[in-house]
Amino acid sequence: MPALACFVDAAAAVPATAVYGGGGPPGFASFASDASLPAPDPFSGVHPATNTTDLKNDDDVVVDDEDMMQWSPSLSAALYRIDGWGQPYFSVNSSGDISIRPYGDGTLPHQEIDLMKVVKKVSDPKSVGGLGLPLPLIVRFPDILKNRLESLQSAFEFAVDSQCYDSHYQGVYPVKCNQDRFVVEDIVRFGSPFRFGLEAGSKPELLLAMSCLCKGHPESLLICNGFKDAEYISLALMARKLAFDTVVVLEQEEELDLVIDLSRRLNILPVIGLRAKLRTRHSGHFGSTSGEKGKFGLTTTQILRVVRKLESVRMLDCLQLLHFHIGSQIPTTDLLTDGVAEAAQIYCELVRLGARMRVIDIGGGLGIDYDGSKSSNSDLSVAYTLEEYAAAVVRAVRIVCDRKGVKHPVICSESGRAIVSHHSILVFEAVSVSSAKAEEPDVSSLGLQYLVEGLTEDAQMDYANLSAAAIRGENDACLLYADQLKQRCVDQFKDGALGMEELAAVDGLYEMVSQALGVDDGRVKTYHVNLSIFTSIPDFWAIGQLFPIVPIHRLDQRPTARGMLSDLTCDSDGKIGKFIGGESSLPLHELEGGRRYYLGMFLGGAYEEALGGLHNLFGGPSVVRVVQSDGPYSFAVTRAVPGPSCGDVLRVMQHEPELMFQSLKHRAEEYVHDEEDNTSLANGLAHSFQNMPYLVVASSCGLTAAAANVGNAAAANGYSFYNAAGAEAAAASAAVDEEQWSYICA
C-alpha cells in the first residue's frame, strides 16, 4: 500500500460508534503522524527550482552541492550576486558581514567599514555607548558619493583627452533624484573642483539649488528644466542676476513668450536652452519619456519656430544650450551613440542658423547594474562601464561636429541615478516569520472517521475516492479528490453545517496529501519586516523596480530557508515577492531567539526617499551619515537623526498632536479616577506621540527609554514634542566644522 494510503485508509477501519458510543466529536490528537509518510528534503540554501550552476559571480564562482556543505562568505557573495551589483563598493568580509569600501577600488583593507558595526553603534541604547536610534535606518556614505562624482568626471576627462576633444565635460546633478539637504550640499562641495552644478525641475528645487550653489564653483551650471510659469521663470532670471550661470530650458514652445516678456521687464538678459524631442528611444520601461511621442521637448518644427522668434526679437544669441533625454537606464552604448549623434546634428544646425551655442546637455540615462548581470536586455542592468559610456558620448559629439566644422561644445550630463544610488543603504529588521505551510490540526484517524460520517453524501464520495486513489498510488487523482473534498467542506462550513474544528481537520488532510505528493512543501516563508514598502521602497510597489536585498550579517552561515518579505502596512501590496535574478523568494536564515536579523536594501539612493508616502502613517526611516575614519572600526558617525514621530506624521495630515494629547488627557481625567493610573496613562499617551510609528523591538530603541525619562514632565506640563534640535542632540558628542554635525567615532 502506498505511504499516503496508510493514513487515509485507516479512517475506514474502525466504526465510529465503537469508539465514541454515539457521543460528540472526539478529542483532537496527532493528525498526520504516520511515520511512513516521506519527510520533505531539508532546504540547502538554494531554491530547488534553481540550477545552482547559474549562481556565479564575475569570477565564475559556482555554488554547487559540495560547497553547500562547507559554507563561506564567498559563497554568500555569489548566492546574492554581491560580486556583480556590489562592485566596487560592497563585499562580504571574513566575519560574514557586509563590508563597505568607501573609495571603491582604491579602498585599502583597513579602510573598509563593517556595516553591521555601524548598525550596532547606531541602534544600541545610549546606556551601552550607542546612539539609540530606532530602525528602519538609512545609512549614507558620503565617501561613496564623492567617489561616484570623481569617477564620472575622470571617465569623461579621459575620453576628452584620448579623443582630442577640444572642449570639456561639466556635469550637473538633478536634485529630483534626492533632494536631501546634506546630499545636495555634499555634491556641490565634492563637485566644486570640476565646476559640477545642479539641475532643478520645480520652483522649490530651484530655490534649493540656488542656495546650495552659493558655496559652489562660480562657473557651475544651474539648469532650469520642467514646466514653467511666470514665477518660475522670474526666479530663474533672478538667479542669473545673482551671478549664477543659469540656463532656462524650454520644455514647451509657449514658455518662450514668458521668457522674452519677463526678461525685458526685469532687464535681465537670459541664457536660453531648449529640449529637443528626439526620434531615438529605447523600448524599456524608462524609455517612455523619449521618442517623438515623449512627454517633454520640442519637435524640429517647434525648434525652428523658436529660432525664428528669437531672431525676430534680436535674442538669438541667448540660445546657447541644447538638451535632450533618451530615457533612464539606457541599456547599451549603441543606443546612446544613436541618440547623441542625432542631438549633435540638431546642435550643429542651430549653430548654422545663428544661435550662439556652447553646451550640449545629454540629460540622464547613465544606468546602474541592479542585478549584477551586465545585461543589455533588462531594465535592471546595463551593458557598459562608466568609461565606455563617456567614450561613446564624446565620440558621437566629436564625429558630428567635425563633419560639420562646428566647434566642440561643452558636454553636460544629468546623471543623478548613477551618482547617488550607491551611497545610501536602507537597513531594516525581520521581526517574525510565518510559514506558508498550513498548521497541522491535532485529530486522530478515529476523529477523521467521525468527521467523514457527518459530511454530505457527495463529500463522503470524494473521501472514498481519495482513499481508493491513495491505495492505487494515483497521485493526480488524490489531489483532485482532496481538492473537491476541501471545497465541499468549505461550502458546508459557510452553510453552518460544519464546525471550525472539522474544517481545520479537512484543511490538515489536504495539506498532508499535498506534502506527501510534493506539491506544496511549504518551504517559502513570510518574513515580517519592520518597514513600510510604500514609504521606503515605493518604486517596487509602483513600477516593479527591483533592488538588491541581502542579509547584512550571518553571511558566513548557510541560509536554510527561503522567504518573501511582508511589511507593517494593512495592505496586500505591502510585500516583496520578486527579487533580482528572477527569483520569487530570497535565501534567508532562520530567526534565532533573542538575536536580531537585519536586511539591507542597496542601490536605493535615488528617488525612493522623495517618492515615499505615508500609507498607514508610517513615516520615513532614521538617517545617519557615516564617513571613513582612522578609528578602531574605521568609521565615524557625523550626523544622526531619528525618523518622524507619530506626532510628526499626524501633523503632516493636518492633525494637531498637541490638542489631540490634551483631549485624551482630559478624557483620562474623566474616566480614570485613580491618580496614579491617570498619570501612567498620560505618560503612555505622551510616549506614543513622541515615538516613531514602527515596531519597537526589545532593547532596540534608545528613544523609547529617553521618552520614559521625560514622561512625567510631559504629562504634567502638557504635551511637548520631540523636536529636530533634540533629535540631533541625541546623537551629538561634539560639534565639528561649520555645519555643526554631531561627530561620533567608532
XYZ file of C-alpha atoms in Angstrom:
746
model
C 0.000 0.000 0.000
C 1.455 3.413 -0.872
C 2.531 5.539 2.073
C -0.197 8.126 1.537
C -2.864 5.448 1.862
C -1.660 4.343 5.310
C -3.411 7.240 6.993
C -6.272 7.984 4.624
C -7.431 4.375 4.597
C -7.149 3.950 8.353
C -10.254 6.006 8.975
C -12.404 3.291 7.435
C -11.002 0.519 9.631
C -12.789 1.308 12.906
C -16.506 2.055 13.258
C -17.093 5.404 14.853
C -19.704 4.048 17.282
C -17.191 1.570 18.689
C -15.004 4.437 19.739
C -17.362 7.232 20.678
C -20.505 5.371 21.562
C -22.557 7.819 19.540
C -21.159 10.790 21.519
C -19.877 14.148 20.317
C -16.747 14.918 18.359
C -13.616 13.199 19.619
C -10.650 14.923 21.131
C -8.015 16.045 18.670
C -4.665 14.292 18.834
C -1.752 13.780 16.459
C -3.236 14.259 12.995
C -0.759 13.325 10.245
C 1.708 11.491 12.470
C 2.232 8.416 10.264
C 5.959 7.717 10.179
C 5.621 6.120 6.766
C 4.926 9.458 5.079
C 8.049 10.733 3.325
C 9.619 13.727 5.041
C 10.444 16.727 2.829
C 14.101 17.194 1.935
C 15.902 19.783 4.079
C 16.462 23.072 2.297
C 20.076 23.587 1.303
C 20.057 27.361 0.827
C 19.235 27.411 -2.870
C 15.737 27.188 -4.295
C 15.080 23.660 -5.621
C 13.970 25.035 -8.992
C 17.171 26.990 -9.449
C 20.160 25.452 -11.164
C 22.977 26.139 -8.740
C 25.455 26.353 -11.561
C 23.709 29.570 -12.596
C 24.629 31.254 -9.330
C 28.032 32.625 -10.166
C 29.822 35.927 -9.977
C 32.222 37.624 -12.356
C 34.985 35.273 -11.260
C 32.844 32.233 -12.144
C 32.430 31.166 -8.522
C 29.836 28.379 -8.693
C 27.631 27.424 -5.756
C 27.414 23.617 -6.046
C 26.159 20.954 -3.673
C 29.595 20.271 -2.201
C 30.060 23.982 -1.451
C 26.753 23.984 0.383
C 28.165 21.602 2.992
C 31.042 23.982 3.826
C 29.550 27.455 3.692
C 31.695 30.581 3.437
C 31.311 34.351 2.911
C 32.444 33.969 -0.708
C 29.551 31.597 -1.362
C 27.126 34.141 0.071
C 28.642 36.784 -2.203
C 27.958 34.523 -5.175
C 24.493 33.470 -3.993
C 23.293 37.050 -3.531
C 25.227 38.314 -6.609
C 27.097 40.840 -4.469
C 30.197 40.409 -6.602
C 28.106 41.672 -9.525
C 25.885 44.561 -8.401
C 28.059 45.408 -5.397
C 31.276 46.250 -7.205
C 33.324 48.221 -6.311
C 31.668 49.401 -3.082
C 30.209 46.330 -1.345
C 31.607 42.921 -0.424
C 31.349 40.269 2.282
C 34.075 40.222 4.921
C 35.500 37.250 6.783
C 33.054 37.787 9.660
C 30.126 37.250 7.326
C 29.056 40.911 7.400
C 28.539 43.317 4.516
C 31.676 45.410 4.109
C 31.630 48.943 2.716
C 34.522 50.034 0.503
C 34.044 53.832 0.597
C 36.684 54.646 -2.020
C 35.728 51.888 -4.432
C 38.686 50.067 -5.931
C 41.004 52.496 -4.142
C 39.873 51.366 -0.683
C 42.647 49.877 1.430
C 41.856 46.865 3.674
C 42.000 48.895 6.888
C 39.599 51.464 5.419
C 36.724 49.041 4.894
C 33.666 49.608 7.102
C 31.674 46.757 8.627
C 28.021 47.718 8.056
C 26.862 45.565 10.957
C 29.087 47.512 13.340
C 27.586 50.757 12.074
C 24.073 49.457 12.706
C 25.032 48.245 16.168
C 26.603 51.609 17.040
C 23.563 53.488 15.824
C 20.802 51.282 17.262
C 22.291 50.231 20.600
C 20.915 52.154 23.595
C 22.901 55.135 24.760
C 23.411 53.396 28.075
C 25.806 50.966 26.371
C 27.500 53.511 24.103
C 25.115 53.524 21.151
C 23.045 56.329 19.698
C 19.672 54.794 20.492
C 18.168 55.421 17.061
C 15.211 53.227 16.082
C 15.039 51.269 12.847
C 14.368 51.296 9.930
C 17.504 53.203 9.102
C 19.095 54.881 6.102
C 22.883 54.821 6.251
C 24.561 57.375 3.988
C 28.209 57.102 2.963
C 29.335 60.475 1.555
C 32.737 58.990 0.689
C 30.960 56.786 -1.865
C 29.103 59.837 -3.176
C 32.408 61.647 -3.650
C 33.922 58.624 -5.371
C 30.967 58.402 -7.776
C 31.366 62.051 -8.743
C 35.116 61.730 -9.197
C 34.727 58.515 -11.208
C 32.204 60.144 -13.556
C 34.411 63.190 -14.013
C 37.502 61.043 -14.539
C 35.754 58.912 -17.167
C 34.796 61.958 -19.215
C 38.181 63.633 -18.779
C 39.884 60.500 -20.069
C 37.524 60.345 -23.054
C 38.107 64.033 -23.815
C 41.894 63.680 -23.627
C 42.149 60.382 -25.508
C 39.926 61.593 -28.367
C 41.490 65.067 -28.645
C 38.162 66.702 -27.899
C 38.531 70.485 -27.900
C 36.185 71.302 -25.031
C 35.404 69.782 -21.643
C 32.812 67.905 -19.597
C 30.807 69.760 -16.963
C 28.048 67.803 -15.245
C 25.030 68.767 -13.162
C 23.165 66.815 -10.515
C 19.366 66.650 -10.949
C 18.169 67.314 -7.416
C 14.893 65.417 -8.006
C 16.849 62.182 -7.503
C 17.433 63.005 -3.841
C 16.699 66.481 -2.511
C 18.082 65.841 0.971
C 19.935 68.950 2.060
C 23.114 67.170 3.071
C 23.217 65.054 -0.075
C 22.944 68.144 -2.294
C 25.439 70.112 -0.211
C 27.904 67.215 -0.386
C 27.581 67.045 -4.172
C 28.177 70.786 -4.535
C 31.210 70.612 -2.241
C 32.691 67.466 -3.781
C 31.999 68.673 -7.324
C 33.242 72.231 -6.929
C 36.815 71.489 -8.148
C 35.418 70.488 -11.540
C 32.546 73.011 -11.779
C 29.822 70.472 -11.088
C 26.402 72.156 -10.999
C 22.755 71.437 -10.253
C 19.546 70.892 -12.218
C 16.102 71.882 -10.925
C 12.674 70.885 -12.187
C 10.389 72.988 -9.985
C 10.339 76.242 -8.037
C 11.314 74.758 -4.661
C 14.069 72.740 -6.308
C 15.344 75.940 -7.935
C 15.388 77.736 -4.581
C 17.260 74.758 -3.107
C 19.775 74.758 -5.955
C 20.394 78.500 -5.770
C 21.033 78.321 -2.038
C 23.404 75.355 -2.273
C 25.351 76.770 -5.223
C 26.274 79.804 -3.149
C 29.092 77.565 -1.915
C 29.807 76.043 -5.310
C 32.125 76.950 -8.162
C 31.188 80.286 -9.789
C 31.148 78.625 -13.231
C 28.857 75.768 -12.191
C 25.790 75.430 -14.372
C 22.284 75.877 -12.956
C 19.918 74.128 -15.382
C 16.207 75.005 -15.079
C 14.088 72.188 -16.506
C 10.432 71.289 -16.063
C 7.206 73.068 -16.925
C 7.342 76.753 -16.067
C 5.064 79.619 -15.168
C 5.897 83.306 -14.813
C 7.044 82.879 -11.221
C 9.430 80.053 -12.091
C 10.950 81.989 -14.984
C 11.233 85.162 -12.875
C 13.052 83.188 -10.194
C 15.439 81.750 -12.798
C 16.147 85.245 -14.124
C 16.789 86.480 -10.591
C 19.282 83.645 -10.215
C 21.066 84.990 -13.258
C 21.194 88.426 -11.676
C 22.800 86.777 -8.639
C 25.644 85.667 -10.920
C 24.638 82.013 -11.221
C 25.279 80.523 -14.673
C 21.554 79.886 -15.093
C 20.010 78.361 -18.208
C 16.236 78.407 -18.743
C 15.443 75.297 -20.789
C 12.253 75.491 -22.846
C 10.121 72.390 -22.359
C 7.163 73.902 -24.241
C 7.094 76.391 -27.065
C 4.724 78.659 -25.104
C 7.360 79.253 -22.434
C 9.393 81.380 -24.852
C 6.902 84.270 -24.738
C 7.154 84.371 -20.942
C 10.945 84.349 -21.056
C 11.064 87.220 -23.555
C 8.462 89.308 -21.717
C 9.849 88.801 -18.206
C 13.468 89.327 -19.245
C 12.519 92.714 -20.669
C 10.531 93.699 -17.591
C 13.307 92.679 -15.228
C 16.012 93.958 -17.571
C 17.904 90.679 -17.298
C 19.353 89.063 -20.403
C 18.521 85.339 -20.219
C 20.514 82.320 -21.310
C 18.082 80.005 -23.061
C 18.219 76.298 -23.742
C 15.704 74.107 -25.455
C 14.826 70.481 -25.057
C 14.674 68.536 -28.299
C 12.258 65.684 -28.766
C 14.447 63.087 -30.481
C 13.328 60.253 -32.711
C 15.726 57.956 -30.887
C 14.257 55.993 -27.998
C 14.658 52.691 -26.225
C 11.881 50.213 -25.691
C 12.249 49.571 -21.953
C 10.073 50.967 -19.177
C 12.313 54.007 -18.724
C 12.171 54.879 -22.416
C 8.565 56.039 -22.225
C 9.596 59.703 -21.938
C 11.679 59.610 -25.106
C 10.898 59.473 -28.808
C 8.543 61.593 -30.869
C 5.614 60.930 -28.542
C 7.559 61.610 -25.368
C 6.213 63.804 -22.585
C 8.855 66.515 -22.889
C 10.599 68.588 -25.521
C 10.121 70.386 -28.806
C 9.789 68.892 -32.261
C 12.026 70.083 -35.093
C 9.174 72.266 -36.359
C 8.785 73.887 -32.953
C 12.549 74.359 -32.656
C 12.585 76.234 -35.954
C 9.756 78.492 -34.770
C 11.654 79.231 -31.550
C 14.762 80.164 -33.560
C 12.788 82.471 -35.856
C 11.060 84.162 -32.935
C 14.306 84.742 -31.065
C 15.830 86.107 -34.239
C 12.882 88.468 -34.745
C 13.347 89.976 -31.278
C 17.144 90.036 -31.625
C 17.711 87.468 -28.876
C 19.027 84.538 -30.925
C 22.418 84.879 -29.242
C 20.660 83.996 -25.964
C 20.061 80.448 -27.245
C 23.151 78.594 -26.012
C 22.188 75.089 -24.843
C 20.568 72.016 -26.382
C 19.073 69.464 -24.020
C 17.645 66.012 -24.696
C 16.874 62.822 -22.802
C 16.790 59.354 -24.340
C 15.413 57.800 -21.140
C 16.703 56.452 -17.842
C 18.749 53.257 -17.674
C 19.988 53.392 -21.282
C 20.906 49.708 -21.823
C 23.668 49.929 -24.471
C 26.213 52.331 -25.869
C 24.838 51.641 -29.355
C 21.531 53.237 -28.401
C 23.370 56.018 -26.590
C 25.524 56.750 -29.639
C 22.473 56.860 -31.894
C 20.682 59.395 -29.677
C 23.713 61.606 -29.032
C 24.557 61.688 -32.737
C 21.008 62.790 -33.582
C 21.149 65.526 -30.948
C 24.608 66.642 -32.103
C 23.187 67.056 -35.602
C 20.458 69.355 -34.201
C 23.128 71.248 -32.259
C 25.132 71.859 -35.420
C 22.012 73.004 -37.256
C 21.294 75.530 -34.513
C 24.833 76.866 -34.919
C 24.238 77.148 -38.657
C 21.019 79.078 -38.019
C 22.912 81.680 -35.992
C 22.465 80.612 -32.369
C 25.477 81.175 -30.098
C 25.523 77.550 -28.913
C 28.023 76.411 -26.277
C 26.580 73.429 -24.345
C 25.042 70.094 -25.320
C 23.200 68.581 -22.342
C 22.731 64.842 -22.873
C 20.359 64.553 -19.904
C 20.179 61.452 -17.745
C 20.251 57.838 -18.794
C 23.553 56.638 -17.349
C 22.355 53.384 -15.825
C 23.476 51.191 -12.963
C 23.579 47.421 -12.654
C 20.883 46.495 -10.133
C 21.177 42.737 -10.583
C 24.850 42.282 -11.466
C 24.071 40.701 -14.832
C 25.701 43.363 -17.034
C 22.891 42.695 -19.471
C 21.503 44.860 -22.270
C 18.144 43.084 -22.210
C 16.864 44.212 -18.832
C 15.653 47.398 -17.156
C 17.711 46.254 -14.163
C 21.114 46.320 -15.815
C 23.358 47.985 -18.380
C 25.972 46.518 -20.684
C 28.698 49.152 -20.279
C 31.039 50.793 -17.790
C 31.361 54.462 -16.868
C 34.377 54.718 -19.129
C 32.566 53.156 -22.084
C 29.590 55.465 -21.570
C 31.747 58.602 -21.533
C 33.773 57.467 -24.546
C 30.602 56.822 -26.572
C 29.206 60.283 -25.785
C 32.401 62.171 -26.591
C 32.972 60.186 -29.779
C 29.449 60.756 -31.088
C 29.562 64.524 -30.486
C 33.078 64.892 -31.919
C 32.344 62.981 -35.131
C 29.230 65.020 -35.951
C 30.802 68.378 -35.059
C 33.982 67.639 -37.013
C 31.960 66.626 -40.037
C 30.015 69.913 -39.847
C 33.017 72.048 -38.981
C 31.445 73.146 -35.690
C 33.408 73.965 -32.561
C 33.172 71.216 -29.973
C 30.603 72.125 -27.285
C 30.826 71.724 -23.547
C 29.300 68.325 -22.752
C 26.890 68.310 -19.822
C 25.032 65.343 -18.321
C 22.357 64.953 -15.643
C 23.377 61.560 -14.250
C 21.513 61.569 -10.944
C 20.768 57.865 -10.549
C 24.380 56.902 -11.252
C 25.666 59.456 -8.742
C 23.512 58.862 -5.655
C 22.194 55.276 -5.854
C 25.186 53.539 -4.279
C 25.818 55.843 -1.327
C 22.609 55.097 0.580
C 21.617 51.783 2.231
C 18.239 51.054 3.806
C 18.631 48.761 6.831
C 15.601 47.092 8.367
C 14.817 44.174 10.591
C 12.845 40.956 10.318
C 10.768 40.721 13.484
C 8.944 37.427 12.951
C 8.420 34.682 10.413
C 5.483 32.552 9.366
C 5.431 29.560 7.081
C 3.297 29.088 4.006
C 2.767 25.554 5.274
C -0.654 25.108 6.877
C -0.612 24.244 10.534
C -1.479 20.605 11.116
C -4.516 20.182 13.396
C -4.452 17.574 16.130
C -7.022 14.992 15.044
C -6.648 11.247 15.074
C -7.710 8.915 12.293
C -10.647 7.972 14.522
C -11.660 11.611 14.719
C -11.406 11.867 10.956
C -13.815 8.904 10.632
C -16.308 10.723 12.867
C -15.913 13.776 10.630
C -16.490 11.739 7.468
C -19.779 10.375 8.795
C -21.014 13.958 9.256
C -20.283 15.005 5.680
C -22.726 15.247 2.825
C -23.080 12.296 0.520
C -21.003 13.988 -2.197
C -18.214 14.812 0.265
C -18.218 11.232 1.579
C -17.885 10.029 -2.012
C -14.888 12.347 -2.508
C -13.283 10.906 0.606
C -13.915 7.337 -0.559
C -12.451 8.140 -3.970
C -9.438 9.775 -2.258
C -8.835 6.619 -0.199
C -9.127 4.370 -3.251
C -6.800 6.581 -5.307
C -4.258 6.604 -2.464
C -4.295 2.794 -2.318
C -3.773 2.579 -6.073
C -0.995 5.210 -5.948
C -2.784 7.558 -8.364
C -1.285 10.881 -7.298
C -3.161 13.176 -9.681
C -6.473 11.627 -8.677
C -5.568 12.047 -4.995
C -5.056 15.761 -5.492
C -8.300 16.097 -7.433
C -10.436 14.348 -4.790
C -8.667 16.098 -1.890
C -9.366 19.464 -3.505
C -13.025 18.565 -4.140
C -13.424 17.359 -0.557
C -11.918 20.548 0.824
C -14.183 22.764 -1.282
C -17.329 20.838 -0.321
C -16.417 21.155 3.353
C -15.873 24.884 2.941
C -19.367 25.129 1.450
C -20.777 23.152 4.406
C -18.999 25.475 6.833
C -20.473 28.536 5.114
C -23.935 26.950 5.452
C -23.385 26.362 9.168
C -23.394 22.564 8.851
C -19.735 22.090 9.801
C -17.803 23.380 12.806
C -14.429 25.100 12.815
C -12.681 22.055 14.284
C -13.942 19.841 11.469
C -12.967 22.373 8.845
C -9.453 22.586 10.320
C -9.204 18.784 10.189
C -10.080 18.767 6.496
C -7.538 21.535 5.852
C -4.939 19.387 7.587
C -5.873 16.369 5.489
C -5.495 18.411 2.312
C -2.127 19.734 3.492
C -0.948 16.221 4.318
C -1.901 14.961 0.856
C -0.178 17.908 -0.816
C 3.022 17.470 1.153
C 3.114 13.719 0.677
C 2.899 14.235 -3.081
C 5.456 17.073 -3.068
C 3.015 19.632 -4.426
C 3.414 22.314 -1.766
C 6.232 21.675 0.628
C 5.783 24.950 2.474
C 9.424 25.978 2.060
C 8.770 29.638 1.244
C 8.203 31.527 4.469
C 6.946 35.031 5.104
C 9.422 37.247 6.942
C 7.603 40.132 8.607
C 9.834 43.208 8.436
C 9.711 46.424 10.439
C 9.249 48.590 7.377
C 6.717 50.274 5.092
C 7.362 49.410 1.461
C 5.180 52.339 0.401
C 7.373 54.738 2.382
C 10.860 53.331 1.868
C 10.733 51.295 -1.376
C 7.866 52.941 -3.304
C 9.290 52.115 -6.736
C 8.836 48.412 -6.057
C 5.137 48.912 -5.400
C 4.602 51.486 -8.156
C 6.597 50.174 -11.127
C 8.008 46.833 -10.023
C 11.559 48.186 -9.699
C 13.800 45.585 -8.071
C 16.662 46.397 -5.742
C 19.279 44.073 -4.252
C 18.084 42.946 -0.805
C 20.561 40.971 1.284
C 21.111 39.986 4.928
C 23.852 42.298 6.186
C 25.253 39.701 8.586
C 25.423 35.901 9.122
C 26.763 35.580 5.584
C 29.318 33.076 6.846
C 26.367 30.779 7.571
C 24.364 28.786 5.071
C 20.834 30.213 4.600
C 18.417 27.382 5.341
C 15.116 28.986 4.374
C 13.569 30.913 1.554
C 11.261 33.817 2.184
C 9.267 36.689 0.875
C 9.052 39.957 2.800
C 5.869 41.399 4.282
C 5.768 44.938 5.685
C 3.784 46.513 8.534
C 1.064 48.156 6.471
C -2.510 46.925 6.341
C -2.275 46.500 2.587
C -1.971 43.363 0.492
C 0.526 45.152 -1.769
C 2.849 45.683 1.185
C 5.060 42.733 0.367
C 8.089 41.896 -1.730
C 7.800 38.636 -3.643
C 10.141 39.395 -6.531
C 13.898 39.665 -6.275
C 16.843 40.173 -8.589
C 17.783 37.151 -10.637
C 14.150 36.414 -11.443
C 13.550 34.813 -8.048
C 10.194 34.830 -6.261
C 11.814 34.298 -2.870
C 15.056 35.168 -1.123
C 17.523 32.796 0.599
C 17.384 33.738 4.277
C 18.464 32.462 7.666
C 16.161 31.174 10.355
C 15.407 33.701 13.075
C 17.196 32.897 16.288
C 15.529 33.601 19.599
C 16.902 36.733 21.242
C 19.036 37.690 18.232
C 18.013 40.323 15.721
C 18.092 39.715 11.972
C 18.989 42.644 9.720
C 18.462 43.048 5.992
C 19.729 45.778 3.699
C 18.300 47.231 0.513
C 21.088 48.549 -1.703
C 21.328 50.947 -4.669
C 18.235 52.827 -3.495
C 19.759 56.282 -3.007
C 17.858 57.784 -5.958
C 14.153 58.681 -5.882
C 12.953 56.387 -3.075
C 13.034 58.977 -0.287
C 11.284 61.665 -2.323
C 8.625 59.312 -3.707
C 7.779 57.638 -0.388
C 4.313 58.238 1.010
C 2.641 57.975 4.422
C 0.474 54.900 3.945
C -0.882 53.854 7.373
C 1.004 56.940 8.617
C 4.372 55.201 8.645
C 6.939 57.959 8.225
C 10.476 57.880 6.921
C 13.388 55.986 8.497
C 16.052 57.306 10.808
C 19.103 58.635 8.941
C 22.797 58.555 9.770
C 25.778 59.914 7.865
C 28.911 57.778 8.143
C 32.405 58.643 6.935
C 35.578 56.610 6.849
C 37.961 57.482 9.680
C 41.091 56.210 11.361
C 39.232 54.993 14.452
C 39.307 51.360 15.618
C 36.264 50.471 13.485
C 37.228 52.688 10.522
C 34.165 54.927 10.671
C 32.661 57.977 12.320
C 29.002 58.966 12.529
C 28.854 62.637 11.579
C 25.100 63.072 11.660
C 22.237 61.104 13.210
C 18.545 61.982 13.058
C 15.625 59.776 14.147
C 12.738 59.313 11.773
C 9.474 61.255 12.118
C 7.487 60.547 15.263
C 3.805 59.633 15.352
C 3.104 63.270 16.158
C 5.143 64.425 13.174
C 3.261 62.287 10.646
C -0.092 63.240 12.163
C 0.778 66.899 11.719
C 1.501 66.303 8.014
C -2.128 65.183 7.626
C -3.400 68.420 9.237
C -3.938 66.972 12.712
C -2.757 68.906 15.768
C -0.972 66.448 18.050
C -0.744 68.859 20.991
C -4.520 69.330 21.012
C -5.044 65.604 20.453
C -2.914 64.865 23.508
C -4.802 67.384 25.642
C -8.153 65.893 24.581
C -7.008 62.393 25.505
C -5.520 63.611 28.771
C -8.807 65.258 29.752
C -10.675 62.072 28.864
C -8.318 60.112 31.099
C -9.073 62.506 33.950
C -12.776 61.969 33.330
C -12.784 58.175 33.170
C -9.749 57.133 35.228
C -10.155 58.251 38.823
C -7.057 56.691 40.338
C -4.411 59.406 40.279
C -1.506 57.002 39.776
C -3.262 55.207 36.911
C -4.194 58.541 35.388
C -0.599 59.746 35.422
C 0.645 56.456 33.984
C -1.927 56.633 31.197
C -0.975 60.213 30.343
C 2.700 59.235 30.231
C 1.932 56.371 27.891
C -0.013 58.659 25.556
C 2.838 61.180 25.514
C 5.336 58.435 24.657
C 3.143 57.245 21.805
C 3.064 60.691 20.236
C 6.828 61.048 20.631
C 7.961 57.678 19.292
C 8.284 56.556 15.693
C 5.336 54.636 14.204
C 7.383 51.473 13.668
C 7.557 48.472 15.968
C 9.819 48.809 18.985
C 11.880 45.644 19.239
C 13.066 44.800 22.742
C 16.085 46.915 23.757
C 16.351 48.379 20.274
C 15.053 51.872 20.753
C 17.006 54.284 22.869
C 14.439 56.979 22.172
C 11.788 54.971 23.998
C 13.951 54.950 27.084
C 14.612 58.644 26.649
C 10.901 59.297 26.353
C 10.317 57.381 29.581
C 12.664 59.718 31.397
C 10.731 62.777 30.316
C 7.296 61.173 30.517
C 6.323 62.635 33.857
C 7.277 66.116 32.764
C 5.387 65.729 29.506
C 2.237 64.673 31.315
C 2.493 67.344 33.974
C 3.369 70.299 31.773
C 1.195 69.496 28.796
C 2.460 67.510 25.857
C 5.742 68.832 24.415
C 7.050 67.453 21.128
C 10.290 65.749 20.259
C 11.825 68.414 18.036
C 14.571 68.325 15.416
C 17.064 70.046 17.673
C 16.522 67.442 20.343
C 16.848 64.666 17.804
C 20.203 65.874 16.601
C 21.360 66.430 20.162
C 20.646 62.788 20.903
C 23.424 61.831 18.530
C 25.872 64.626 19.312
C 29.007 64.142 21.345
C 30.894 67.116 19.934
C 30.364 69.777 17.294
C 32.661 69.834 14.301
C 33.158 72.169 11.332
C 30.782 74.858 10.213
C 27.789 72.558 9.744
C 27.947 71.621 13.466
C 27.327 67.963 12.808
C 27.458 65.579 15.689
C 30.681 63.618 15.347
C 30.978 60.192 16.899
C 33.974 57.988 16.230
C 33.637 54.249 16.494
